[in-house]
Coordinates of C-alpha atoms and ligand atoms in Angstrom, one line a residue:
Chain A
X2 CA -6.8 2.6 -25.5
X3 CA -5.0 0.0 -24.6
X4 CA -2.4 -2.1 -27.3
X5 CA -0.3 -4.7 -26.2
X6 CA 2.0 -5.9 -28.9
X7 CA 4.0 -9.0 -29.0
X8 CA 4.0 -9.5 -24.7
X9 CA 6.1 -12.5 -23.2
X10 CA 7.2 -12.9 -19.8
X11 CA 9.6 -15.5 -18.5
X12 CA 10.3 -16.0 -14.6
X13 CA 13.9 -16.8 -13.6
X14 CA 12.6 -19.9 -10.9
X15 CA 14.8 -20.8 -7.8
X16 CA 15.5 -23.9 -9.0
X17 CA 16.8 -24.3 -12.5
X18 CA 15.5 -22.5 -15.9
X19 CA 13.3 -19.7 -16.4
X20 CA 10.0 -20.4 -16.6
X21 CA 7.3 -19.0 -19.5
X22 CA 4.2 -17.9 -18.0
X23 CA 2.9 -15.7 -21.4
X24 CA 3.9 -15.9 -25.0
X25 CA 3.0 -13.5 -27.6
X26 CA 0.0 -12.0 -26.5
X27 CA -0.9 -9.3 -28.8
X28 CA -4.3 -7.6 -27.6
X29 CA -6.0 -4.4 -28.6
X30 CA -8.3 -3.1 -26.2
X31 CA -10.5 -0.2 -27.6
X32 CA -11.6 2.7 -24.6
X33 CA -14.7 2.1 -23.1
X34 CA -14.8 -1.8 -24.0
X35 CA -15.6 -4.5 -22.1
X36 CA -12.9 -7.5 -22.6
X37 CA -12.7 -10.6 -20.4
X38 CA -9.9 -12.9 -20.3
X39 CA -10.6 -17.2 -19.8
X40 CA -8.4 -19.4 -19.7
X41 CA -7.0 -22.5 -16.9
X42 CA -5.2 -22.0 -13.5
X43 CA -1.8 -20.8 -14.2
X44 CA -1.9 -19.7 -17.3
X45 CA -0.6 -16.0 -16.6
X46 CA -4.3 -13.9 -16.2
X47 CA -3.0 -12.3 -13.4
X48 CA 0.5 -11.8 -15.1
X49 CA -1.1 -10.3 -17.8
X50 CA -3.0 -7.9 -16.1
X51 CA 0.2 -7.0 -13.6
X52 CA 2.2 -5.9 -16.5
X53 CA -0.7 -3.8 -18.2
X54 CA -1.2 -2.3 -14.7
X55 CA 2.8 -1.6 -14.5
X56 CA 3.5 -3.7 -11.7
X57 CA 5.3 -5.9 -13.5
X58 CA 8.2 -5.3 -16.4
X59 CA 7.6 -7.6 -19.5
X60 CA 10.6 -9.8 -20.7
X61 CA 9.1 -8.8 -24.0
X62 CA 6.7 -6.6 -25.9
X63 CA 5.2 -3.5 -25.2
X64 CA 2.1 -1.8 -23.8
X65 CA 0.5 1.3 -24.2
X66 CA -2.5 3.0 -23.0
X67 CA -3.8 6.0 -24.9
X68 CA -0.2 5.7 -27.2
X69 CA 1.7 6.1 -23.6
X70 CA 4.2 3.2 -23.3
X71 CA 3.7 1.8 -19.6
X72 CA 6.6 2.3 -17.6
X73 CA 5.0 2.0 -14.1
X74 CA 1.9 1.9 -11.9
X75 CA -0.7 4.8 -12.6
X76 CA -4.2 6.1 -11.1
X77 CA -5.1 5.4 -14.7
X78 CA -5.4 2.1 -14.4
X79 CA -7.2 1.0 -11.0
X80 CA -6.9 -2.6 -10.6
X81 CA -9.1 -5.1 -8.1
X82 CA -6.5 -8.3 -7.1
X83 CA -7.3 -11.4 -6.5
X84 CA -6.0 -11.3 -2.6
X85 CA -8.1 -7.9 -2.1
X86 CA -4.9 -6.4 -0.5
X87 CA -7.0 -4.4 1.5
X88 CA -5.1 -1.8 4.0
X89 CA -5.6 -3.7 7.4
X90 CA -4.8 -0.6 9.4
X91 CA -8.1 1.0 8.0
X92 CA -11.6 0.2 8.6
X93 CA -14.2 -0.3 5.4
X94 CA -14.3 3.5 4.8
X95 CA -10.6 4.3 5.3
X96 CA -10.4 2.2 2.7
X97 CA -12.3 3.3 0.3
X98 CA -11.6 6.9 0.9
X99 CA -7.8 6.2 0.9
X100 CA -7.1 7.0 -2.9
X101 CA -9.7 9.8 -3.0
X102 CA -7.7 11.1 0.1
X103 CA -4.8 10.5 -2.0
X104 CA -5.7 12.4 -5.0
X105 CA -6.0 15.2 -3.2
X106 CA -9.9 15.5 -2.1
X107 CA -11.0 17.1 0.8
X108 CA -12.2 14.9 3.7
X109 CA -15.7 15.2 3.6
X110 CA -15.9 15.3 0.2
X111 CA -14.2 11.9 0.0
X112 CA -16.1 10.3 2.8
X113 CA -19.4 11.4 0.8
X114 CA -18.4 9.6 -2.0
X115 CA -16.9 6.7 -0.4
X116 CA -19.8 6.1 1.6
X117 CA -22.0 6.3 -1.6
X118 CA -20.0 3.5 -3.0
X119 CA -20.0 1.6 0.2
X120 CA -23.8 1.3 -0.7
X121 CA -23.0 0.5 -3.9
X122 CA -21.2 -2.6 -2.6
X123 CA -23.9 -3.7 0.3
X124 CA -21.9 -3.2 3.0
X125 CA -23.7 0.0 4.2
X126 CA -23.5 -0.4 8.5
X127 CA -20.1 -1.8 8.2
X128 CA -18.4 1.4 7.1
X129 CA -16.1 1.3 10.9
X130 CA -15.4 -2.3 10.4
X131 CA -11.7 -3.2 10.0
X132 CA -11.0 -6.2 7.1
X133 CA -10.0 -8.5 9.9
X134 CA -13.6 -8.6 11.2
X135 CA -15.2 -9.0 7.2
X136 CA -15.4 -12.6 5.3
X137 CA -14.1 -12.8 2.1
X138 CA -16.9 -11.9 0.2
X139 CA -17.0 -8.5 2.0
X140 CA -13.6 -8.3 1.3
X141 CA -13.6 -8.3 -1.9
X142 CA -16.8 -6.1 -2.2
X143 CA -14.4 -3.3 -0.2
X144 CA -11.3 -3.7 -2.7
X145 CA -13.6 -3.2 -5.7
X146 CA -15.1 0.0 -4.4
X147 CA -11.8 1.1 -3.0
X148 CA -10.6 1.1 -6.5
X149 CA -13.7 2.3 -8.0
X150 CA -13.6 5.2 -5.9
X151 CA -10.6 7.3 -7.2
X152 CA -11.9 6.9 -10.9
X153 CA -9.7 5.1 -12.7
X154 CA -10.5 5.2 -16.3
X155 CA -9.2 1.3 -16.9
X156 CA -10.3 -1.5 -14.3
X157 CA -8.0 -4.3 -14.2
X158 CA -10.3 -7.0 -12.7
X159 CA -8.6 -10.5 -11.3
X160 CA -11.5 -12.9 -10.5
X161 CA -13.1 -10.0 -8.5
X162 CA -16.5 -12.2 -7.8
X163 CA -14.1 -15.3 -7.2
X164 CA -14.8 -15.2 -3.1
X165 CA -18.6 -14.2 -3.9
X166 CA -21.9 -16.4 -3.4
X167 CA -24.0 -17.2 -6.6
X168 CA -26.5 -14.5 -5.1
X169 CA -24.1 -11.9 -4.4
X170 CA -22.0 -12.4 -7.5
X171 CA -24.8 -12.1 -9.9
X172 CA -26.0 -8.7 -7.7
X173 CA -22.7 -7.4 -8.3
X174 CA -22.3 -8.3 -12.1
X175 CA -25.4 -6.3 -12.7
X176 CA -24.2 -3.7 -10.7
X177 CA -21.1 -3.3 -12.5
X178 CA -22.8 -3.3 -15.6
X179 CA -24.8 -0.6 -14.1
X180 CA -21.5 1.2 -13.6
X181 CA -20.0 0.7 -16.8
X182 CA -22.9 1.6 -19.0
X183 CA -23.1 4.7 -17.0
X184 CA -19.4 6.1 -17.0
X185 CA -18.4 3.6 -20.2
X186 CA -14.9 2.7 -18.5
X187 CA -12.4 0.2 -20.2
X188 CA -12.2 -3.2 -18.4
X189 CA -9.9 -6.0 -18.4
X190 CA -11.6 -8.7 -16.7
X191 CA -10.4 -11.9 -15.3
X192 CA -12.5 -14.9 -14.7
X193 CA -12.7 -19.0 -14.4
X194 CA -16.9 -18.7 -15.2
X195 CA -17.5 -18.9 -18.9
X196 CA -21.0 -17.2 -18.1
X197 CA -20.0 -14.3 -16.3
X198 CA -17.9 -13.8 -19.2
X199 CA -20.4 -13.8 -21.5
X200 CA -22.9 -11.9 -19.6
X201 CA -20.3 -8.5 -19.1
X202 CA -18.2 -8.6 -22.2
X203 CA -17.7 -7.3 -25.6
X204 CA -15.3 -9.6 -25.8
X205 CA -13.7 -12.7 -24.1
X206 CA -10.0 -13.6 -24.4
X207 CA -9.4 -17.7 -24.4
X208 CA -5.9 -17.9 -23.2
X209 CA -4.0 -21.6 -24.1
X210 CA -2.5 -23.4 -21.0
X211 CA 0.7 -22.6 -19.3
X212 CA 2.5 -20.6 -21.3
X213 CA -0.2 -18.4 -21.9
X214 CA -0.8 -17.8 -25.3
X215 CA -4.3 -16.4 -27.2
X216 CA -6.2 -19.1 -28.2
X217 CA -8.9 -17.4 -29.7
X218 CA -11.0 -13.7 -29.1
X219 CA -14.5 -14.4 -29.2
X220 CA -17.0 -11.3 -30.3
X221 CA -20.0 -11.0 -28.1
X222 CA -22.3 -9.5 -29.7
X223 CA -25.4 -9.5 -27.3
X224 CA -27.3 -6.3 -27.5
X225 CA -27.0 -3.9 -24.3
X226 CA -27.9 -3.0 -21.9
X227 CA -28.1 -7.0 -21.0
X228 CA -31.2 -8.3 -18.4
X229 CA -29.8 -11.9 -17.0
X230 CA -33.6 -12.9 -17.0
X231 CA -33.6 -12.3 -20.6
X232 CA -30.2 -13.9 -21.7
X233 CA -30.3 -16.5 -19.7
X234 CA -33.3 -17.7 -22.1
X235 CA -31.5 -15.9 -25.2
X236 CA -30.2 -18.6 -27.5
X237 CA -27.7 -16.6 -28.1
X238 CA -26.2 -16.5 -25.0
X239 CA -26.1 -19.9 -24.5
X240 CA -24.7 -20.9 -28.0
X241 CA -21.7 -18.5 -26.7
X242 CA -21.6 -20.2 -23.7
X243 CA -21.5 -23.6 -24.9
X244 CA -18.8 -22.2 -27.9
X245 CA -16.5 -21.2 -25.7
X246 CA -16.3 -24.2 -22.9
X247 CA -15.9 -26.2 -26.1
X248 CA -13.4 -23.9 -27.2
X249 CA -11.6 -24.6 -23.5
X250 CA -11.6 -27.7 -23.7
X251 CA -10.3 -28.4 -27.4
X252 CA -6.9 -29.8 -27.4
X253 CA -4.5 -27.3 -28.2
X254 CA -2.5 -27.0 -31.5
X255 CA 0.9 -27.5 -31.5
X256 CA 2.5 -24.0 -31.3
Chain B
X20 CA -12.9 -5.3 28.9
X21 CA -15.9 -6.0 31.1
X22 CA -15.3 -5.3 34.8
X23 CA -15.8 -9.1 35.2
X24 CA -12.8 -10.0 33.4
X25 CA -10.7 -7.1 35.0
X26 CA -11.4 -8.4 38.6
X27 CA -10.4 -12.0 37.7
X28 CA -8.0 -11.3 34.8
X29 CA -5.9 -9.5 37.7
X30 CA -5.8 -13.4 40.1
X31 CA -3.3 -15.6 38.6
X32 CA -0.6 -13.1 37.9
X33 CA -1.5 -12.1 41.6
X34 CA -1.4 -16.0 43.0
X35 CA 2.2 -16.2 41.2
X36 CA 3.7 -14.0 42.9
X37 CA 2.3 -14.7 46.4
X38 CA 3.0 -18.0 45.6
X39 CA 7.5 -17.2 44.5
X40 CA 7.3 -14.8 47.7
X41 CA 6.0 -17.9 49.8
X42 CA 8.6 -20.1 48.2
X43 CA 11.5 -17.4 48.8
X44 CA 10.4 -16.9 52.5
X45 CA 10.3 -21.1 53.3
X46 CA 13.7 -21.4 50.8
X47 CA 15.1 -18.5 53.5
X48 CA 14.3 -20.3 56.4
X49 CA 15.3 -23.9 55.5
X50 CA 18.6 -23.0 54.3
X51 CA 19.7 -20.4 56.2
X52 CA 22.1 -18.4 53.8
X53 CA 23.5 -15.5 55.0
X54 CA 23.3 -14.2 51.0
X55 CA 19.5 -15.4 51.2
X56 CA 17.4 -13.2 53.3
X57 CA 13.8 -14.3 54.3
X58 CA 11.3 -12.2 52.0
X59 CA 10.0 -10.3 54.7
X60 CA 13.2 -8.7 55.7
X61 CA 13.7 -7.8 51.9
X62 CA 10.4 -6.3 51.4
X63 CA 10.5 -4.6 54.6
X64 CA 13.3 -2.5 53.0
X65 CA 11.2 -1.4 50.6
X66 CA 9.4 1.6 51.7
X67 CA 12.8 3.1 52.9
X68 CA 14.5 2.7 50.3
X69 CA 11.3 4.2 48.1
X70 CA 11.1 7.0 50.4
X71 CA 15.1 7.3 50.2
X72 CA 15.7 10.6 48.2
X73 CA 19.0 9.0 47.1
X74 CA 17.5 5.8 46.3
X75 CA 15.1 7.5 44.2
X76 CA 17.4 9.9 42.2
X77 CA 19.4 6.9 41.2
X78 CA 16.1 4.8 40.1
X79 CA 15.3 8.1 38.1
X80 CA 18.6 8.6 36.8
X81 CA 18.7 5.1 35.3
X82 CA 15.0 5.3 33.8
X83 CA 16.3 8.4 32.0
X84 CA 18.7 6.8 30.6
X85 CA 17.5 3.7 29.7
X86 CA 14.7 5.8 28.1
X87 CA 17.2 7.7 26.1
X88 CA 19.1 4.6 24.5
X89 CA 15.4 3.4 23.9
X90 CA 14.3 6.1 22.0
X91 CA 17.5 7.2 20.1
X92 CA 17.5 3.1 18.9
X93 CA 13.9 3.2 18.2
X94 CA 15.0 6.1 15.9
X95 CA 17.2 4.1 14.5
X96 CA 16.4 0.5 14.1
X97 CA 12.9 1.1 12.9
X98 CA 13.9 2.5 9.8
X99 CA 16.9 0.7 9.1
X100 CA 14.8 -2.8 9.8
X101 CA 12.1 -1.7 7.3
X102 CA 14.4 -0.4 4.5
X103 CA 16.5 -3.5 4.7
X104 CA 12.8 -5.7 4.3
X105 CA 12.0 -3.5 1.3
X106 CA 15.8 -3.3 -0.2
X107 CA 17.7 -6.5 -1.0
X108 CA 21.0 -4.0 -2.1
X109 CA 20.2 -2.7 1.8
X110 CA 19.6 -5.9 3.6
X111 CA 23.0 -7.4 1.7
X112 CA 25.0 -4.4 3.4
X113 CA 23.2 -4.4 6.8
X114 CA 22.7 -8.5 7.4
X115 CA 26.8 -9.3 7.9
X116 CA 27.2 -6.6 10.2
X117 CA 24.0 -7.5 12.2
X118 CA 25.1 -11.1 12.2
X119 CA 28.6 -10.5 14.0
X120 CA 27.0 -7.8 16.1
X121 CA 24.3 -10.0 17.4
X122 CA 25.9 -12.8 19.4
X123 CA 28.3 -10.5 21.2
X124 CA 26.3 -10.0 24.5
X125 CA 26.2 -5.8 24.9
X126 CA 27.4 -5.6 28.6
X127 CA 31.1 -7.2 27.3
X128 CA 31.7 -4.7 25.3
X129 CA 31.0 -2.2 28.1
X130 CA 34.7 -1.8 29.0
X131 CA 35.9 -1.2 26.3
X132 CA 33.4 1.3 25.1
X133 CA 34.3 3.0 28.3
X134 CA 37.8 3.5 27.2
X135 CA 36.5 5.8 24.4
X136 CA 33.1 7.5 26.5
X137 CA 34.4 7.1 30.1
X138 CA 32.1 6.3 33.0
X139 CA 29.8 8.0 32.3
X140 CA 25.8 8.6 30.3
X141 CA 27.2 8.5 27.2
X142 CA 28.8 4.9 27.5
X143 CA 25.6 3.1 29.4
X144 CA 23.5 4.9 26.4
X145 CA 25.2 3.6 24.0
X146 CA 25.3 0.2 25.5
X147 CA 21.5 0.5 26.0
X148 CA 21.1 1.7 22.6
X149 CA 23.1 -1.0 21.3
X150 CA 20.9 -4.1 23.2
X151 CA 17.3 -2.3 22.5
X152 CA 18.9 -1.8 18.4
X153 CA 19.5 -5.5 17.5
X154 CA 16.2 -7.1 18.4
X155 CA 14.2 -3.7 16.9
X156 CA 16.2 -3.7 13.4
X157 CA 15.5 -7.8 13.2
X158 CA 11.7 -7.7 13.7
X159 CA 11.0 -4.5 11.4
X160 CA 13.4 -6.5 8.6
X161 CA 11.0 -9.4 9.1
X162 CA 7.8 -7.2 9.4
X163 CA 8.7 -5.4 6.3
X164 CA 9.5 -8.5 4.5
X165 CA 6.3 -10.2 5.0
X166 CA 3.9 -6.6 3.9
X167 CA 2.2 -8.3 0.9
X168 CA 3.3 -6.7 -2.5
X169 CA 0.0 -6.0 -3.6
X170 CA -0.8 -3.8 -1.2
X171 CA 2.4 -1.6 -2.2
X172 CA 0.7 -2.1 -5.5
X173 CA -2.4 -0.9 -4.6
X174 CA -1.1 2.3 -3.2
X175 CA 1.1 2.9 -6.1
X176 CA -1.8 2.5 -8.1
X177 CA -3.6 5.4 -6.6
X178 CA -0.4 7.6 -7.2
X179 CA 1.9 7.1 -3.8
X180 CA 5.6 7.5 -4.5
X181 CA 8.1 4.8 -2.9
X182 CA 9.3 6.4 0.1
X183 CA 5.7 7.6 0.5
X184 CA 5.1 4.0 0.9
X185 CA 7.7 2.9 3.1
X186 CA 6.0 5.4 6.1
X187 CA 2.5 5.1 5.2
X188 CA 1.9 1.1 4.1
X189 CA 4.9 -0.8 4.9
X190 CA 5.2 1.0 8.7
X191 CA 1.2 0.7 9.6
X192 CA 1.7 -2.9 7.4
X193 CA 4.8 -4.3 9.6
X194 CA 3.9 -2.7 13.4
X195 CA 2.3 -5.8 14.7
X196 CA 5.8 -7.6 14.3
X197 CA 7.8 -3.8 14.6
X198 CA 6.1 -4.0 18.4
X199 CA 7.0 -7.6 18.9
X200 CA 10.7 -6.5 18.6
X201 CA 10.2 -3.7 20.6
X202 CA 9.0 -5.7 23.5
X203 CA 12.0 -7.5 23.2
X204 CA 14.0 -4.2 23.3
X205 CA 12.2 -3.2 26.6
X206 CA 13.5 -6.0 28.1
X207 CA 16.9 -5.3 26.8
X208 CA 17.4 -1.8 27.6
X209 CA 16.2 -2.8 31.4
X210 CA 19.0 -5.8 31.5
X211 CA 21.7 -3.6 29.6
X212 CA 20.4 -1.0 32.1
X213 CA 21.7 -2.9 34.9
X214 CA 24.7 -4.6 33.8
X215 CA 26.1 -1.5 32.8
X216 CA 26.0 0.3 35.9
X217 CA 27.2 -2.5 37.2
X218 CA 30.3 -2.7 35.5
X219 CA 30.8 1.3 35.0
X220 CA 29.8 1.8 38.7
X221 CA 28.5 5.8 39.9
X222 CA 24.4 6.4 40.1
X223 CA 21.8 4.3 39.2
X224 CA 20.1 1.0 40.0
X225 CA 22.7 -1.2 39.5
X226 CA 25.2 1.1 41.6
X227 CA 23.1 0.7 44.5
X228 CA 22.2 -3.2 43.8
X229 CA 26.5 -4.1 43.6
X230 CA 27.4 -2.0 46.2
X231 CA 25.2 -3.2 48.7
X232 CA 26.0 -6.3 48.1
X233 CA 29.7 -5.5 48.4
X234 CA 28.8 -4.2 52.0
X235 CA 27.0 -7.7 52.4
X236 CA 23.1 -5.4 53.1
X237 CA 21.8 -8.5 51.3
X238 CA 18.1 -7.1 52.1
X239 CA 18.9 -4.0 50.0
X240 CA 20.1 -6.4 47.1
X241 CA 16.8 -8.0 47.2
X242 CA 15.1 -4.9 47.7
X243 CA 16.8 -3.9 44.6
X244 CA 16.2 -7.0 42.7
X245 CA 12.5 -6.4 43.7
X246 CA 12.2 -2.6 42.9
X247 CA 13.6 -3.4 39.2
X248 CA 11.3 -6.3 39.0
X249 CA 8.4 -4.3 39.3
X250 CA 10.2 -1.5 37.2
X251 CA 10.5 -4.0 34.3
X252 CA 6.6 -5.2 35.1
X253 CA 5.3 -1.8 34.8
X254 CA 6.9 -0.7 32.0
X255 CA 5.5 -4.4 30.0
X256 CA 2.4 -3.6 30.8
X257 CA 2.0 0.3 29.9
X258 CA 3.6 -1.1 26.7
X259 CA 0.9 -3.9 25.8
X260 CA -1.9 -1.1 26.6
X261 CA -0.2 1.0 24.3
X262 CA 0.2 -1.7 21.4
X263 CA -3.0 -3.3 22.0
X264 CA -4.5 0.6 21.4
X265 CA -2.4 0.9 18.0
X266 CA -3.2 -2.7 16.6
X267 CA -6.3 -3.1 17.4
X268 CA -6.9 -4.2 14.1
X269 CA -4.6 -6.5 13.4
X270 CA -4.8 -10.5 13.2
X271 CA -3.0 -11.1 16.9
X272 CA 0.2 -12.2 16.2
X273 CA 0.8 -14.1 19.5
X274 CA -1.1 -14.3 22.4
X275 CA -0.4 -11.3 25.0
X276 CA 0.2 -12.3 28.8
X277 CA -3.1 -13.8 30.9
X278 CA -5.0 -10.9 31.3
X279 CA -3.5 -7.9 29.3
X280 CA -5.5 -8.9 26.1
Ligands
LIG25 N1 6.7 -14.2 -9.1 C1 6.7 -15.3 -9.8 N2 7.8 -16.0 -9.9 C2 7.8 -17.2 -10.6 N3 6.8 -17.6 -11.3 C3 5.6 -16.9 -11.3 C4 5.5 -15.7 -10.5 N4 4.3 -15.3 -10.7 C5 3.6 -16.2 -11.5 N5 4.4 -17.2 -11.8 C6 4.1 -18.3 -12.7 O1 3.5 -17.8 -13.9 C7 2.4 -18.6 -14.2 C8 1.2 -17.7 -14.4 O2 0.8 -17.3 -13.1 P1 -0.6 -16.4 -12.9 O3 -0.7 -16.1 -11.5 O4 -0.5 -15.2 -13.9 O5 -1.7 -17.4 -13.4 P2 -3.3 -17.2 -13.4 O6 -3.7 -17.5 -14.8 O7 -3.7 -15.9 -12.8 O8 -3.8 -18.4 -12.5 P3 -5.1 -18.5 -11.5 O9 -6.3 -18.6 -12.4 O10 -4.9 -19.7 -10.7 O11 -5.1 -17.2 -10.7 C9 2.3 -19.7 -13.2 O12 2.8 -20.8 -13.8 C10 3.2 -19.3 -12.1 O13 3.9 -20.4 -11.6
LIG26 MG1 -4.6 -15.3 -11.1

C-alpha cells in the first residue's frame, strides 16, 4: 500500500550547511494496517509523514502508494497536523463539510454526514462555532473529523491526541479503533506516548534521534478488537510497553 | 451590541469633538486671525453650502471619483499583494518597483501625470488609484505571507488546485490584514482626493476648499475642511461595520476605534 524505499531529507538552513532531518528510512506499510511511528522531538515524524502525504519532495528515495510514485498532495491520503490548520473563516461544520463539499457532494448530503461525524468527535451543539471560540482539544477533535470526512483511504496522523486530556484521548483512541476496525483504513500514526502506541498499532516504528533513522519496528501482536480494560491488565501489553521505552532509551549505535 | 453600550459607546467620540470645536471657537477669539474664523461662523456655513446645488454636485463629483480609483486599485492591489505573498519569483519582480514607488508622495506626481491625462477624471483617478494601490498591495503581501502552509496543505489534500487556493484559502486566510490595508487606502484616496483637485483645479472638494480661500471666504474653507472631515468619518465607519460583519471570526488583529467594536 504504501513503500517507501531508501527516504532522506536534508534542509538547506539559513545559516550555514544543510541540515539532515531523516536518513534511510525504508518502510513498508501493508493496506489496511495500523503503523505508529515513536521516536524523540525532532527527529523528522512530521517530515516523514509530509513527504508520504506529498507536501514535501524528498532529497532522496521514493514513495509509493498502491505502486503510484507520489508526486503531490492527494484525497488519498487525508492527513490530521499537529497545528489542526483548521479553516478560521468556517465554523465547526464548514469545516468538516469543506472536503465533502469539495469532492463534489451535494449540500445536504455533506452536512448529513458531517454532522454525523461531529458526533463522532463530541462536539455535537458546537456545529456553528468558529475555531477561534474552541480550545485546543476541540480543535483538534474538528481537524480529525474534517479529514475523516472526505474518506481518505490513508490517515496521516501527527500527535492527533497531543492537545487532548487523559479522558478525552483515551475516548478518542477507542473511537478510532472503532473506525478502523469498521472501514479497515491504512494509518500512519505519530505519537510521543509509548502506550497509545501499543494500544492502536500493528506496528510501532522507533525512529533514532535527529537524523531520523529506523531504530527498530516492533510487531504488536495483541489480538483485536483490543478492550483497554483488558490490556491494560494483559501482560502482554505491558511487556511491549516496557520493551519499547527501553528500546527509546538505549544508546544508539554508531551509524 | 446591547443598547447599553450603543448609548455610551456613542459619548467620548461625541465629547471630543465638542471639546476641539470649544478649543477652535476660544483659539478664534484670543487670537484674532483673520485666516482663523470663530467655529460658529464656520459651521454656520454649513447648511448653505449643503443645501448649495453646486456645492453638492462637486462633493458628489469627487466621491465618484474617489470611489472609482478605490475600486479599480482594490481590483488591482488585492491580487497582486496576495500572488506576491504566495510567489517568491513574484514578489522579487514586484518588491523594487513598490519600494521606489512608495516614498514618492502621490499628489507630486500630479503635474506631471497631467501632462499625459490633462485636467481632468482620468488624471485625479489615477492619482487616487495610485495612493489607495500602495498600502492595499503591502498588507495583502503581508497577509498572504503569514496564511499558515498547512492549511494550503490541507486543502490540497482534499483535491483543490493552486489558483483554486489562492481565492478560496489564502483570500478568506489574509482579509483580516487585506482590510487593515484597505483602511489605510480609504484614508488615502480621501487625502489624494483633495490634493489633487487642488493642484488640477475644476469641480470637486478641493476646488471649492482652494478657491475660497483664494477669495479669502475663510468660513467656506472651514466649512470645507468640516464637510470632508465628516466625509472621511462616515466613510471609516460604514467600513468597520462592513469588516467587523466579514471577520467576524477572526482573532482581532488590532483593536477597532472606542466604540465601533
Ligand atoms: N522547513 C524546515 N526547514 C529547516 N529545517 C526543518 C524544517 N522542517 C523541519 N526541520 C528540521 O527537521 C527536523 C525534524 O523536524 P520534524 O518536525 O519532522 O520533527 P518531529 O519528529 O515531528 O518533532 P516533534 O515530535 O517535536 O513534532 C528538525 O530538526 C527540524 O529542525
Ligand atoms: Mg512533529
Amino acid at each position: 500500500m504504501i513503500a517507501i524505499e531508501g527516504l532522506s531529507k536534508s534542509f538547506e538552513t539559513a545559516r550555514r550547511s544543510s541540515h539532515t532531518a531523516l536518513a534511510d528510512i525504508s518502510l513498508n506499510v501493508a493496506a489496511g494496517e495500523f503503523v505508529s511511528i515513536l521516536g524523540p522531538s525532532g527527529c523528522g515524524k512530521s517530515t516523514l509523514l509530509y513527504i508520504v502525504g506529498g507536501f514535501v519532495p524528498p532529497t532522496e528515495g521514493t514513495v509509493a502508494v498502491n505502486g503510484k510514485p507520489v508526486t503531490g498532495p492527494g484525497p488519498d491520503r487525508g492527513p490530521v497536523f499537529q497545528e489542526f490548520a483548521l479553516f478560521p473563516w468556517k465554523t465547526v461544520l464548514g469545516n468538516v463539510m469543506y472536503g465533502l463539499l469539495e469532492r463534489g457532494m451535494a449540500r445536504s448530503k455533506a452536512e448529513e454526514r458531517a454532522r454525523a461525524l461531529i458526533g463522532l468527535v463530541h462536539l455535537k451543539g458546537y456545529e456553528h462555532f468558529y475555531p477561534k471560540e474552541l480550545s485546543g482539544g476541540m480543535k483538534q477533535r474538528v481537524a480529525i473529523a474534517r479529514t475523516l470526512a472526505y474518506g481518505p483511504s490513508i490517515l496521516l496522523m501527527d500527535e492527533p491526541f497531543g492537545a487532548l486530556d487523559a479522558h478525552t484521548r483515551t475516548g478518542l483512541q477507542n473511537e478510532l479503533l472503532d473506525i478502523w476496525e469498521r472501514d479497515r483504513k491504512t494509518v500512519l500514526f505519530v505519537t510521543h506516548s509509548v502506550e497509545e502506541a501499543v494500544f492502536l498499532s500493528d506496528r510501532v516504528v522507533v525512529l533514532t534521534r535527529s537524523p531520523g533513522r529506523i531504530k527498530q519496528t516492533v510487531a504488536i501482536g495483541l489480538s483485536r478488537p483490543r478492550r483497554r480494560a483488558q490490556l491494560l491488565v494483559d501482560r502482554r501489553y505491558q511487556t511491549l510497553v516496557v520493551d519499547i521505552e527501553r528500546l527509546m532509551d538505549a544508546p544508539e549505535e554508531a551509524p | 451590541m446591547t443598547p447599553r453600550l450603543t448609548s455610551t459607546a456613542g459619548l467620548p467620540p461625541l465629547l471630543a469633538c465638542l471639546g476641539l470645536l470649544a478649543l477652535w471657537e476660544l483659539a478664534a477669539r484670543v487670537f484674532q486671525i483673520s485666516g482663523l474664523p470663530p467655529a460658529h461662523e464656520a459651521l454656520r456655513q454649513l447648511p448653505a453650502l449643503l443645501a448649495d446645488r453646486e456645492a453638492l454636485f462637486n462633493i458628489a463629483d469627487s466621491v465618484r471619483r474617489m470611489a472609482i480609483g478605490f475600486g479599480l486599485a482594490l481590483l488591482l492591489a488585492v491580487p497582486v499583494g496576495l500572488l506576491m505573498g504566495r510567489s517568491r519569483l513574484i514578489a522579487a519582480f514586484f518588491n523594487p518597483l513598490l519600494m521606489i514607488i512608495y516614498p514618492v508622495p502621490k499628489a507630486a506626481l500630479m503635474p506631471i501625470i497631467m501632462l499625459w491625462l490633462g485636467v481632468g477624471d482620468a488624471s485625479k483617478t489615477l492619482v487616487i488609484f495610485l495612493g489607495v494601490s500602495l498600502p492595499v498591495i503591502y498588507h495583502s503581501y503581508q497577509g498572504a505571507r503569514a496564511v499558515e502552509e498547512k492549511m494550503l496543505w490541507s486543502a490540497a489534500a482534499m483535491g483543490m488546485r493552486p489558483l483554486q487556493r489562492l481565492v478560496r484559502i489564502v483570500l478568506p486566510a489574509a482579509l483580516p490584514e487585506v482590510f487593515v490595508g484597505i483602511r489605510t487606502g480609504l484614508v488615502l484616496a480621501l487625502i489624494t482626493m483633495v490634493t489633487s483637485e487642488m493642484i488640477a483645479r475644476q469641480a470637486g472638494v478641493g476646488n471649492i476648499l482652494f478657491n475660497s480661500l483664494d477669495m479669502a471666504l475663510y468660513d467656506t474653507v472651514y466649512a470645507m475642511i468640516v464637510i470632508i472631515g465628516g466625509l472621511g468619518f462616515i466613510l471609516d465607519l460604514l467600513f468597520e461595520r462592513l469588516r467587523a460583519w466579514l471577520v467576524a471570526w477572526a482573532e482581532p488583529v488590532h483593536q477597532i476605534a472606542v466604540g465601533t467594536s
